Coordinates of C-alpha atoms and ligand atoms in Angstrom, one line a residue:
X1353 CA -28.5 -18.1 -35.7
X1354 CA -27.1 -21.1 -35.3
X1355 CA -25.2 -23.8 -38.1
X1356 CA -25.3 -27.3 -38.3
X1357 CA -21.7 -29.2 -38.5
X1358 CA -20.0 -32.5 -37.3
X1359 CA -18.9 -30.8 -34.4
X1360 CA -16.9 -34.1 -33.0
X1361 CA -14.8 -34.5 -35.8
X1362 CA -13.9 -30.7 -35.4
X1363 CA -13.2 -31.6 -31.5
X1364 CA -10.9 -34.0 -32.4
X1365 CA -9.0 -31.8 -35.0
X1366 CA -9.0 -29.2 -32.4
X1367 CA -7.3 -31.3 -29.7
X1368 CA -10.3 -32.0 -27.4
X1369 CA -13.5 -30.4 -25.8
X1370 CA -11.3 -28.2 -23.4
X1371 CA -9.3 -26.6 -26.8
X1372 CA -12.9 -25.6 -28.2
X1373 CA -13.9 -24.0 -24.8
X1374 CA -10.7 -21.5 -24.6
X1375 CA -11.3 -21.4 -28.5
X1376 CA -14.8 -19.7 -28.1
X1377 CA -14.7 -18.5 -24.4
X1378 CA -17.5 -21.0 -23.2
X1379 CA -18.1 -23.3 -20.3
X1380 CA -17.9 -27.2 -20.5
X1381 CA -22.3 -27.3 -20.6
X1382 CA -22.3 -24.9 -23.7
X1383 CA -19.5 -27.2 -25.6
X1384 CA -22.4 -30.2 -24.5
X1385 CA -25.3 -28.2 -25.7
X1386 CA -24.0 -27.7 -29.1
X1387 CA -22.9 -31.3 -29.6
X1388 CA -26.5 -32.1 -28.1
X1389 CA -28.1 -30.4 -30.5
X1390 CA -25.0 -30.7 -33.5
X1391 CA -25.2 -26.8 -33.8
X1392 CA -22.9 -23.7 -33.2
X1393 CA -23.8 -20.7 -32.8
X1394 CA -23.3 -18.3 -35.9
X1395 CA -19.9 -16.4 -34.2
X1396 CA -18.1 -19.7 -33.5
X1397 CA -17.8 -20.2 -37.3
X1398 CA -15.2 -17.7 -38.2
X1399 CA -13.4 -18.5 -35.0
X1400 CA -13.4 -22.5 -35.9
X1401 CA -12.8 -22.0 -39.4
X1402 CA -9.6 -19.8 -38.5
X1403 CA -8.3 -22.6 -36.0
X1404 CA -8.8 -25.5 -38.0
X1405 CA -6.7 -23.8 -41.2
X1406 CA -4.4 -22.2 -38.9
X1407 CA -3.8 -26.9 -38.4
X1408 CA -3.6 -26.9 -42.2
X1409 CA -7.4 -28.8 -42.7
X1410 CA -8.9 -28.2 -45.5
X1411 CA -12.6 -26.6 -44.6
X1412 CA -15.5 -25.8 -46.5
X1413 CA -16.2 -22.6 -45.1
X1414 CA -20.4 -22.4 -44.8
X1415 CA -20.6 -25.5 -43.2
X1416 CA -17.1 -26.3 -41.5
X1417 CA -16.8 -29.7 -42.8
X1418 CA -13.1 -31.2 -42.8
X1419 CA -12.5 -32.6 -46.4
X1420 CA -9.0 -33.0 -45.7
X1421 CA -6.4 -33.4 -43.0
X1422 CA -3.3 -31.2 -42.6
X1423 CA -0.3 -32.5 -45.4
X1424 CA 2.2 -34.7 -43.1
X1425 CA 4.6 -31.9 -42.5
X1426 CA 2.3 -29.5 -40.9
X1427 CA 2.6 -30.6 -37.3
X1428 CA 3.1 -26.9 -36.1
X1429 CA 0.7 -27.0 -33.0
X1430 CA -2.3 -24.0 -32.7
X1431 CA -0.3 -22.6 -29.8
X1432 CA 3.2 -23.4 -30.1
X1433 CA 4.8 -21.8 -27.0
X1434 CA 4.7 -20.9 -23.8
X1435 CA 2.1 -18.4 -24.3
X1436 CA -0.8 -20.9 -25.0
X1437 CA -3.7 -20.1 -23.9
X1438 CA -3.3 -16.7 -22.8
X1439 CA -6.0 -14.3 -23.4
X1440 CA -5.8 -10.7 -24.5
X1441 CA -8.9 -8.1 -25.4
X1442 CA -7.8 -5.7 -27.3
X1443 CA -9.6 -2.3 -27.2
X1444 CA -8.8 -0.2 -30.6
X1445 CA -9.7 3.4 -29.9
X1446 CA -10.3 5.9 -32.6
X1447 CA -6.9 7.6 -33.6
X1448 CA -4.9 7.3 -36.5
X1449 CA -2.8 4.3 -35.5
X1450 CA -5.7 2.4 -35.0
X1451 CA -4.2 0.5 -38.1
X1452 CA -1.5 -0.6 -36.0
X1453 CA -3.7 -2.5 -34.0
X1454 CA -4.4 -4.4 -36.6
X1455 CA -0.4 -5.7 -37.3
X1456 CA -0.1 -5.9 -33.4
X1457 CA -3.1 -8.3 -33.3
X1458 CA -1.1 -10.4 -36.1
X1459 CA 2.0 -9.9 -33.8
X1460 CA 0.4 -10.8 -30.2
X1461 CA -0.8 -14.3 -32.3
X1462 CA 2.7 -15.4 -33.1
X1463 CA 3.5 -15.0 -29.9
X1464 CA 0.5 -17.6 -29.2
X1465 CA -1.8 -15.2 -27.9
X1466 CA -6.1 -15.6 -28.4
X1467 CA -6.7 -12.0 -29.0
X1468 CA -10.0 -10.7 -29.2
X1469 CA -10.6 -7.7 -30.2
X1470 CA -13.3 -4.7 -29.0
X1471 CA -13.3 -1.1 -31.0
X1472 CA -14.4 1.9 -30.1
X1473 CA -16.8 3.9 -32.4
X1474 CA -14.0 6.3 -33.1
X1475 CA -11.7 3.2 -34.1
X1476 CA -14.2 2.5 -36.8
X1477 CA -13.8 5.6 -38.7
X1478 CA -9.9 4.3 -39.0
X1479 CA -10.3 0.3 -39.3
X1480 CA -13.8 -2.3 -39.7
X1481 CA -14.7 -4.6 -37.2
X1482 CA -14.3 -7.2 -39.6
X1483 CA -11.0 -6.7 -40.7
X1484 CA -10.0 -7.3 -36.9
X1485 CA -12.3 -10.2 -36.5
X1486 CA -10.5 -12.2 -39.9
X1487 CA -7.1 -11.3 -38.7
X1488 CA -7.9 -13.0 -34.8
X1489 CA -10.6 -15.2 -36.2
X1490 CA -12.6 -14.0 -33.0
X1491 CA -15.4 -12.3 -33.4
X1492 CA -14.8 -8.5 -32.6
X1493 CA -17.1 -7.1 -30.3
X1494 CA -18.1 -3.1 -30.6
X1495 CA -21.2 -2.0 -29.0
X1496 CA -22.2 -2.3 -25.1
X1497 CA -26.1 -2.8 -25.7
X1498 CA -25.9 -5.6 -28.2
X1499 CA -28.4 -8.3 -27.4
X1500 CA -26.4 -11.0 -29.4
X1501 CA -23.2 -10.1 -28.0
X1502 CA -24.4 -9.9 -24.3
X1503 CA -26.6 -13.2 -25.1
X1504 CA -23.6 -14.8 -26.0
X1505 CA -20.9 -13.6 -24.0
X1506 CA -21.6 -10.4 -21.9
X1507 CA -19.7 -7.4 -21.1
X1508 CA -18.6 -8.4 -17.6
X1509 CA -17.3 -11.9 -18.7
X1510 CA -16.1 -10.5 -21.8
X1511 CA -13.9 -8.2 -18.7
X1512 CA -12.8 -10.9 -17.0
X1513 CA -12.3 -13.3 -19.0
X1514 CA -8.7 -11.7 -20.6
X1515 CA -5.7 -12.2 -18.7
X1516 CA -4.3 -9.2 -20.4
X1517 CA -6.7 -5.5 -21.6
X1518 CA -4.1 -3.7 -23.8
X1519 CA -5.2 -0.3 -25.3
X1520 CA -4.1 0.4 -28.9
X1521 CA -3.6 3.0 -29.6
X1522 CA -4.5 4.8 -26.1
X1523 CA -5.5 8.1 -27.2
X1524 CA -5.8 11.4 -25.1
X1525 CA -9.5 11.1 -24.8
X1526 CA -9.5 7.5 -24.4
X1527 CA -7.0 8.3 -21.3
X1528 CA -9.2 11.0 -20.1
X1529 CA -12.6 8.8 -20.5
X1530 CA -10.3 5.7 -18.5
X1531 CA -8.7 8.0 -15.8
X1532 CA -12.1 9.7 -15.2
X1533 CA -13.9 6.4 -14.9
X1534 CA -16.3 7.2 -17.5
X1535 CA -18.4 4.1 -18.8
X1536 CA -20.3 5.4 -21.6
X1537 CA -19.3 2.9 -24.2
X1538 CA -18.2 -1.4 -24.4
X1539 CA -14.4 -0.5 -24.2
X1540 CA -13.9 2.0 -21.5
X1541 CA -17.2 -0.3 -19.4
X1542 CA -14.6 -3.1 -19.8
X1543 CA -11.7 -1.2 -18.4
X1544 CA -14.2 -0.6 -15.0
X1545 CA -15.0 -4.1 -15.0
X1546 CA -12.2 -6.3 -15.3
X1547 CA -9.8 -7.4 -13.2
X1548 CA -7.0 -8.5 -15.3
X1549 CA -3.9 -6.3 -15.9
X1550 CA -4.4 -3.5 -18.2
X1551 CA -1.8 -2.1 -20.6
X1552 CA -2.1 0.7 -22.9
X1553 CA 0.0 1.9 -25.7
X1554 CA -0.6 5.9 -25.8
X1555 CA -0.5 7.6 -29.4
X1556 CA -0.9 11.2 -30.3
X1557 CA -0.3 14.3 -31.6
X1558 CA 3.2 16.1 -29.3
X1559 CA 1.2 19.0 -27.9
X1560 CA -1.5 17.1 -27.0
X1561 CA 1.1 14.6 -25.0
X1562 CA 2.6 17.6 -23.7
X1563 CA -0.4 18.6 -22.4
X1564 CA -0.8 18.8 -18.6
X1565 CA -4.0 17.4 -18.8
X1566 CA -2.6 14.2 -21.0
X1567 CA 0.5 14.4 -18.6
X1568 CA -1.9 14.0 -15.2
X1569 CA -4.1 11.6 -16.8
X1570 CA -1.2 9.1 -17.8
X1571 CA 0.3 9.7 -14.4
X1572 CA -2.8 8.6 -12.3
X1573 CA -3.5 5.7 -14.8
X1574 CA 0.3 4.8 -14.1
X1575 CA -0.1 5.1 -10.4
X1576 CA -3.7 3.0 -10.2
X1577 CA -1.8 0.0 -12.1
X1578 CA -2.1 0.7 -15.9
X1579 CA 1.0 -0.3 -17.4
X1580 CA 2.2 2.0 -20.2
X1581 CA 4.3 0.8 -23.4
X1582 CA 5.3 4.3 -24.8
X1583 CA 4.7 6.5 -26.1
X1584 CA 8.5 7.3 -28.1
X1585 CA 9.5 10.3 -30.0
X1586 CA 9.4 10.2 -33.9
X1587 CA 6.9 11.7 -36.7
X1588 CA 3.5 11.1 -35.7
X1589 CA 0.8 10.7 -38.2
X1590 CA 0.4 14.6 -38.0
X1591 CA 3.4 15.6 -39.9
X1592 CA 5.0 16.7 -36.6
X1593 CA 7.7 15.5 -35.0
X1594 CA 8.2 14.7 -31.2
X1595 CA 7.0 12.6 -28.4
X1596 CA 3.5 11.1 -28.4
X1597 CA 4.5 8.3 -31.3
X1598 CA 3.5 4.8 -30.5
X1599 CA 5.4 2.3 -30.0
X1600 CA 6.5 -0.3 -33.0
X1601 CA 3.5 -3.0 -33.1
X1602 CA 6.2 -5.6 -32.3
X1603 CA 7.3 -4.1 -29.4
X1604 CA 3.7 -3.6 -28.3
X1605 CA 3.1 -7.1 -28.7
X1606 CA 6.6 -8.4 -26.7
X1607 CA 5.8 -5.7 -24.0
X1608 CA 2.1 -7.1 -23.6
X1609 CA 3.9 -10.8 -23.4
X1610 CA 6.3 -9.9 -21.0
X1611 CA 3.6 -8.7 -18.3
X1612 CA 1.5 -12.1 -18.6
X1613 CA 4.6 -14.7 -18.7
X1614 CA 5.5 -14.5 -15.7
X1615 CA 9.1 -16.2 -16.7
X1616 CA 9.6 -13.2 -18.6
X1617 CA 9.2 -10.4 -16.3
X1618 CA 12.9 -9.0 -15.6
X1619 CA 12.8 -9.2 -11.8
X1620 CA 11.5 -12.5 -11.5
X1621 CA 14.3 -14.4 -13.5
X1622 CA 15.5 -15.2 -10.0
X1623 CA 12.9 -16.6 -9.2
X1624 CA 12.1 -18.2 -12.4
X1625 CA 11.1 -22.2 -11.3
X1626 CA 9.3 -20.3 -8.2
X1627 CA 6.2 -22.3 -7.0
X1628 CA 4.1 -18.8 -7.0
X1629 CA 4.9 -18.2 -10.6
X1630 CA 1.2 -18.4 -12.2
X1631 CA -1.0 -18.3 -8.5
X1632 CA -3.1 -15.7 -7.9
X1633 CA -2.4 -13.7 -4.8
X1634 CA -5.3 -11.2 -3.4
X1635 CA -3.2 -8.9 -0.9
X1636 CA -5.1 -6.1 1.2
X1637 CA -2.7 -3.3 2.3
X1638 CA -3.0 0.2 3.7
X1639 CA -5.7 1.4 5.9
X1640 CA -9.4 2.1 5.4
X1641 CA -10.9 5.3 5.7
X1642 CA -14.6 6.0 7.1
X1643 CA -16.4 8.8 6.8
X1644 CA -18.0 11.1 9.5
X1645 CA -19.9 13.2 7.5
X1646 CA -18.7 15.4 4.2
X1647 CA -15.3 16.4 5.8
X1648 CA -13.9 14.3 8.7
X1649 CA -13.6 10.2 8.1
X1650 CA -12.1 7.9 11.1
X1651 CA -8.6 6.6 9.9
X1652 CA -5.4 5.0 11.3
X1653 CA -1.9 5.4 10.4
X1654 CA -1.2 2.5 8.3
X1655 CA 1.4 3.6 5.0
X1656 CA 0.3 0.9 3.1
X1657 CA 4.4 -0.2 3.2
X1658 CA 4.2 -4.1 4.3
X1659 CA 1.4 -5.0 2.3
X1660 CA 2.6 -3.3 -1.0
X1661 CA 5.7 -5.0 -0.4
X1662 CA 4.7 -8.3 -0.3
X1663 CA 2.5 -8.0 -3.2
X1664 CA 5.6 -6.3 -5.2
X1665 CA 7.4 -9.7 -3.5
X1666 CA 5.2 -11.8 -4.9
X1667 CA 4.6 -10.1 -8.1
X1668 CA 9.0 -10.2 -8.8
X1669 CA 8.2 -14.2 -8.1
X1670 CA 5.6 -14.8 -11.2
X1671 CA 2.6 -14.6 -9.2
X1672 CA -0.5 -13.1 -10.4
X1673 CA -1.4 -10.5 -7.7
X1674 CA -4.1 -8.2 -6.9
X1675 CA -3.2 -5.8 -4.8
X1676 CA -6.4 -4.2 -3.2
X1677 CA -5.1 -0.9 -1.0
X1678 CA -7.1 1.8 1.1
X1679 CA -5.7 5.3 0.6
X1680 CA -2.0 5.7 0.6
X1681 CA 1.0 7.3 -0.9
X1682 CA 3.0 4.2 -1.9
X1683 CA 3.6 3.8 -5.4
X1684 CA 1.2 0.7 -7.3
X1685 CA 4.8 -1.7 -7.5
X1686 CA 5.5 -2.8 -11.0
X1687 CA 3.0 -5.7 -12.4
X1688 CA 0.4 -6.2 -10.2
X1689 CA -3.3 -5.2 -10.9
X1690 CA -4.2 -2.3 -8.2
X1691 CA -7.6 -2.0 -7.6
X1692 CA -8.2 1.5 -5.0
X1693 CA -11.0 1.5 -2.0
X1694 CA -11.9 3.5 0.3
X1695 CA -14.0 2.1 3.4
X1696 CA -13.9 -1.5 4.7
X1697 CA -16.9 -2.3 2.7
X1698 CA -15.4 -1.0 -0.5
X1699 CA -12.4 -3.4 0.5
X1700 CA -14.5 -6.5 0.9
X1701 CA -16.5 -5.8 -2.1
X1702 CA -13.0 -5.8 -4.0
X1703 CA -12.0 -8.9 -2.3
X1704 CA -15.5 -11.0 -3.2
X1705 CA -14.9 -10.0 -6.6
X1706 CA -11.0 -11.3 -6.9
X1707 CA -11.8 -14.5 -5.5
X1708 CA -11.5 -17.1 -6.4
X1709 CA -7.8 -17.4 -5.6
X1710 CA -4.9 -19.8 -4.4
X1711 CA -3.4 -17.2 -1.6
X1712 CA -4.9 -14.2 0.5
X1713 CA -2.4 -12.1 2.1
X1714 CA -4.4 -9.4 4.7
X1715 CA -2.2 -7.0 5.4
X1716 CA -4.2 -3.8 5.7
X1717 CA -5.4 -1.9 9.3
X1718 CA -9.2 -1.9 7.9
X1719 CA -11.3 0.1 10.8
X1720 CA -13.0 -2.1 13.0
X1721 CA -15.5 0.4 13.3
X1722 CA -17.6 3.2 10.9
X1723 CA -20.4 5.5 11.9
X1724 CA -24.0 4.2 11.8
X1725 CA -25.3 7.0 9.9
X1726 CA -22.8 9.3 8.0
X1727 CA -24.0 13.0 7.7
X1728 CA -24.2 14.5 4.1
X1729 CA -23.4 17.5 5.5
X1730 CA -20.5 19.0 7.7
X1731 CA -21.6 18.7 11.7
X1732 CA -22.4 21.2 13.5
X1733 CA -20.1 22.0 16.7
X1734 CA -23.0 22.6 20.0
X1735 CA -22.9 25.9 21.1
X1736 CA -22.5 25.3 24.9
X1737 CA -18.6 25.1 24.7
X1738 CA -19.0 22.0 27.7
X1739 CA -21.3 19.8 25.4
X1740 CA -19.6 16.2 24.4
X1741 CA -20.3 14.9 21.2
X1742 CA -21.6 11.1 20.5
X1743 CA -20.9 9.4 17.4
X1744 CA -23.0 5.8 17.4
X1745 CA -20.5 3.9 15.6
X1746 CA -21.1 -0.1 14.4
X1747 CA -18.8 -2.7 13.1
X1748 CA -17.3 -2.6 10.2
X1749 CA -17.2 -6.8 8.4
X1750 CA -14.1 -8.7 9.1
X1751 CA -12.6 -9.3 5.8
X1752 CA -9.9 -12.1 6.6
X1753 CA -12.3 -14.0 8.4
X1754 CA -15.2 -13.6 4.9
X1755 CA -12.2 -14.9 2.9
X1756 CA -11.5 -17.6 5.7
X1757 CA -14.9 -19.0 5.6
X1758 CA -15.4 -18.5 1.8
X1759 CA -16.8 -21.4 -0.2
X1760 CA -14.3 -20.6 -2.3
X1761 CA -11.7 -19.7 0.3
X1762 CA -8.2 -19.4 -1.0
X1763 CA -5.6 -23.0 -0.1
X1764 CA -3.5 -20.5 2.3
X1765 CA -5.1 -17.6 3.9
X1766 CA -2.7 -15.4 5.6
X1767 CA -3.9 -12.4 8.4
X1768 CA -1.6 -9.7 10.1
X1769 CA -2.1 -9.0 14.1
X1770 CA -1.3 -5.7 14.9
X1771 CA -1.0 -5.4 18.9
X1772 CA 0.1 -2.8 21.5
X1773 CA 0.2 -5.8 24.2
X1774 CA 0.4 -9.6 24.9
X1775 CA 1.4 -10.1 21.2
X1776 CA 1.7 -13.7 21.1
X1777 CA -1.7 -14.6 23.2
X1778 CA -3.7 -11.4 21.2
X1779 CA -2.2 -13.0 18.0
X1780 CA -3.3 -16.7 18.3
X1781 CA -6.5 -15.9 19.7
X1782 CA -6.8 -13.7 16.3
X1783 CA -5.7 -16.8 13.8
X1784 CA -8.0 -18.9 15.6
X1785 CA -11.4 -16.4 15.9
X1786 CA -10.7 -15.2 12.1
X1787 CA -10.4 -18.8 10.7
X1788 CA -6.8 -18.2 8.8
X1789 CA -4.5 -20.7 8.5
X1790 CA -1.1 -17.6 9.3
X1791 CA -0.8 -14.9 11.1
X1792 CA 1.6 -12.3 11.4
X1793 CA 1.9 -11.0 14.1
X1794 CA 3.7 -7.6 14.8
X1795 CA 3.6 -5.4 18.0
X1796 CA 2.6 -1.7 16.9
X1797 CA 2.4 1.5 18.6
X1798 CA 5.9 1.6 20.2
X1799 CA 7.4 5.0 21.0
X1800 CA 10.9 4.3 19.2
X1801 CA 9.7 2.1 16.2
X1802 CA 5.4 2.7 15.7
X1803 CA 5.6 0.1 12.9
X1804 CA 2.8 1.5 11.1
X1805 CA 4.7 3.9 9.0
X1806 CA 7.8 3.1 9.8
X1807 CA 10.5 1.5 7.2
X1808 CA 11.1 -1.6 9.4
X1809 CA 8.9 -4.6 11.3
X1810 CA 9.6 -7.1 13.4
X1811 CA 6.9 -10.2 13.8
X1812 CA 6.3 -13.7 14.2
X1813 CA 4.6 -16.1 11.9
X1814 CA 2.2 -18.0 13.7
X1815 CA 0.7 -21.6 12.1
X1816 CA -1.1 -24.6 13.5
X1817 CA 2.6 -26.0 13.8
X1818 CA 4.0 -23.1 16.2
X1819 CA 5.6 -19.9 16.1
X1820 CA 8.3 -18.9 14.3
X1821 CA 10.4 -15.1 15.6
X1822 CA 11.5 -13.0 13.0
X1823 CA 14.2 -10.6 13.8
X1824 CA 14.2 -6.5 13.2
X1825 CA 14.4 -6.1 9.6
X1826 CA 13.0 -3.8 6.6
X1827 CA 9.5 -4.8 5.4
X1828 CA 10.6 -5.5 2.1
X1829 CA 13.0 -8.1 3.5
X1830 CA 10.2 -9.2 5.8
X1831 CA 8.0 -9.6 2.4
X1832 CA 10.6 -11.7 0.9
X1833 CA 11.2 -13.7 4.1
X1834 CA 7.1 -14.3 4.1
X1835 CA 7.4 -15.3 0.1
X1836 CA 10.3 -17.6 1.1
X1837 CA 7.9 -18.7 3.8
X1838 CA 4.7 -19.2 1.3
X1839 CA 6.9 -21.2 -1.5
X1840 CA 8.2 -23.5 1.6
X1841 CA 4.3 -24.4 1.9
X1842 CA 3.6 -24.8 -1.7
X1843 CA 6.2 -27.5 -2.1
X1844 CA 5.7 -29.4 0.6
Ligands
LIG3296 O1 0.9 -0.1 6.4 P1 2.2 0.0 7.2 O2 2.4 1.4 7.7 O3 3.4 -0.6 6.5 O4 2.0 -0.9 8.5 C1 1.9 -2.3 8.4 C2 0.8 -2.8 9.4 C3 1.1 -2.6 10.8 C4 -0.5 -2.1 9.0 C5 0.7 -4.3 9.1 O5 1.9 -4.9 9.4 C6 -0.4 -5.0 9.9 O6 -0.2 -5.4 11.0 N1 -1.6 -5.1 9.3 C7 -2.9 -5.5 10.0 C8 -3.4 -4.4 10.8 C9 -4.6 -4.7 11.6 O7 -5.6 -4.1 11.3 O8 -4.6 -5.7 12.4 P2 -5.8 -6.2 13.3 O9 -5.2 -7.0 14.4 O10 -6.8 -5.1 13.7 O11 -6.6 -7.2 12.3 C10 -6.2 -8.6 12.2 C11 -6.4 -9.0 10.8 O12 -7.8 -8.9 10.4 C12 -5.6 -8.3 9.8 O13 -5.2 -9.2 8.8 C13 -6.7 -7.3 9.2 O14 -6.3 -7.0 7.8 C14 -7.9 -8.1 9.3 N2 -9.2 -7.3 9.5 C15 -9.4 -6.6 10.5 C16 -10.6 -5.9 10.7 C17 -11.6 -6.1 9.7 N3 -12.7 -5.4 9.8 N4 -11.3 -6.8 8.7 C18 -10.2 -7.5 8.5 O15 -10.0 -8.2 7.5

């Protein structure tokens, strides 16, 4: 259903076209549409309605018409800090501080958040839809195979349009649905889909937190990237007392803040005016693994060390980074959104879907090669003890130079060069064939110092303007020598 109103005098109380678009999460032709045909569709209103007396008009609320401008001394701007236009979707899952949600909504908006707000069909046994809709003025979404909602907005942009998922309250099974991957309903298909930060704020009864299964599931959500606020010890709704309490709604709210402003993150106060504060940074790290058949994969020896460095690097300097890593045992570093693969296909599929972005970093081994046909079932060693074996292997794509060629290819693409010989030739043939505009280039598979593995690197970064050697040093430092590097080229 759609309403008739005077749609450019609300653009002009609103503060423009581009106001109404991050107001109702639509592109620049749907804001044309509706003045087109002077109607909006039926979930704007609310939405509108809150904005404009949120400016102190006066509204008549089934049609939206202004009868009267905001009294003199209300100047107080929609957004009035430094938060403006961020967007947070927060899920509400079905426990008994679902209620908090509601305050923490109310406390994310002072803060100058949009929040929007999705519930679980447990969260509705605790709190309506519509009470969460009135207190963000958005409409609240609930149900994956809703025709109006995936009309107007859809599940995957509904994912990706947030800068920010937070969970409240993240309950055990809510955990357990997340950490298993499970996609059964809007809110957990969301946490699969997007690729903004996700944050959850766990609440439940103690046992259940002591749990081993609640203990392994918050773990591996940790380690994949989820950022956890809480949960503390106190009385829980239960009557008991212990750990598994959630966090204050306030301090949900300033924790959620803190991970999307980049100024505010603790480690990158340094680095507070840095040119990479707000870019978004795709960095590939670690190896990729290919599989043989059911048991055996071709691998390399890559620790995933460099390139989770200089996302952590980047990350301490504001920048928004997605770190995309084959298998390894390095810890996901503090506020950057980890997304896991596997093969070199898996990697680029991850990659296509982070663009676009300002910076690519490509720091992972990814196997040249896989096997043409993988066996689903273990191989079978000949009998005759003398027979070879033949695996018919084909090329794997070449990632950096996808990204490199991209229509949307990032301002600075940035590729590694790992070689056992003739670095410097090997390594500027490389930047050239791949299309990047770096390279680093680092010699590998020394007897003394392997590099892959290893704690320290030595390489040279090489650019259309020359080479530049880098002494021995640890990775991290060579991550923050890279970011120096990167910031050098963003304000020149
Ligand atoms: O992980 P560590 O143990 O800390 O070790 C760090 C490192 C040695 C892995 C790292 O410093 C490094 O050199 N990474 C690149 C390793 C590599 O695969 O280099 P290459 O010369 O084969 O590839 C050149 C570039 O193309 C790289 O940016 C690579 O990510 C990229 N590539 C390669 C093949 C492919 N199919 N797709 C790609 O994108």
């Amino acid at each position: 259903m759609a309403i008739s109103v005077n749609l450019s005098a609300i653009i002009t109380a609103l503060g423009g076209r581009h106001a109404i678009q991050q107001l109702l999460n639509v592109g620049p032709s749907a804001i044309s549409n509706y003045l087109t045909r002077g109607h909006l569709p039926e979930r704007a209103k609310p939405i509108i309605y809150a904005a404009l007396t949120k400016k102190g008009y006066q509204i008549r609320a089934d049609d939206l018409e202004i009868l009267a401008g905001p009294p003199a001394t209300s100047s107080q701007p929609l957004h009035s800090d430094t938060h403006f236009g961020k967007r947070i979707l927060l899920i509400v899952a079905g426990g008994i501080a679902a209620y908090k949600a509601l305050e923490t909504a109310r406390q994310l908006q002072q803060l100058g958040a949009h929040v929007t707000g999705v519930m679980t069909d447990g969260a509705k046994q605790f709190i309506t839809p519509l009470s969460l809709a009135a207190l963000t003025g958005e409409k609240c979404y609930d149900s994956l195979f809703s025709l109006t909602d995936e009309a107007e907005m859809g599940h995957i942009r509904l994912a990706r349009s947030a800068d920010l998922v937070l969970v409240v309250p993240a309950t055990a099974n809510f955990m357990a649905r997340a950490n298993a991957g499970i996609a059964d309903d809007l809110a957990t298909t969301i946490l699969l889909a997007t690729t903004a930060k996700v944050a959850m704020a766990p609440a439940m009864n103690p046992a259940m937190w002591a749990h081993v299964a609640t203990k392994h599931n918050f773990a591996s959500l940790r380690q994949r990237g989820v950022h956890m606020i809480g949960p503390v010890s106190g009385d829980t709704a239960c009557g008991e007392e212990g750990e598994g309490r959630m966090c204050e709604p306030a301090d949900i709210a300033a924790a959620a803040m803190q991970l999307i402003t980049p100024q505010n993150i603790p480690n990158a106060k340094d680095h507070a005016k840095s040119p990479l504060a707000g870019k978004r940074i795709i960095v590939t790290s670690g190896p990729t693994i290919e599989p043989i058949d059911k048991v055996r994969f071709i691998a390399n020896r890559s620790s995933g060390k460099q390139g989770h460095a200089i996302a952590a690097s980047l990350a301490s300097r504001g920048a928004d980074v997605i770190l995309i890593s084959g298998p390894v045992n390095e810890p996901a570093p503090d506020q950057v959104t980890m997304v896991q693969v596997t093969t070199a296909n898996e990697m680029l599929a991850a990659c296509k879907a982070a663009l676009p972005a300002d910076i690519a970093i490509c720091a992972a081994a990814v196997a040249d090669w896989r096997v043409q046909s993988v066996s689903d079932q273990k191989l079978k060693k000949p009998e005759d003890p003398d027979a070879g074996m033949m695996l018919a292997l084909c090329q794997n794509p070449d990632i950096l130079a996808h990204i490199s060629s991209a229509s949307n290819r990032p301002k600075l693409v940035i590729g590694f060069a790992a070689e056992t010989e003739n670095l410097l030739q090997n390594a500027t043939k490389k930047r050239q064939r791949k299309g990047c505009d770096w390279i680093i280039a680092n010699q590998v598979g020394g007897d003394a110092d392997p590099v892959f593995g290893s704690a320290l690197n030595q390489a040279m970064l090489i650019s259309a303007n020359g080479v530049d050697e880098w002494p021995q040093m640890q990775k991290t430092d060579l991550a923050e020598t890279l970011a120096d590097h990167i910031e050098a080229e963003l304000t020149r």
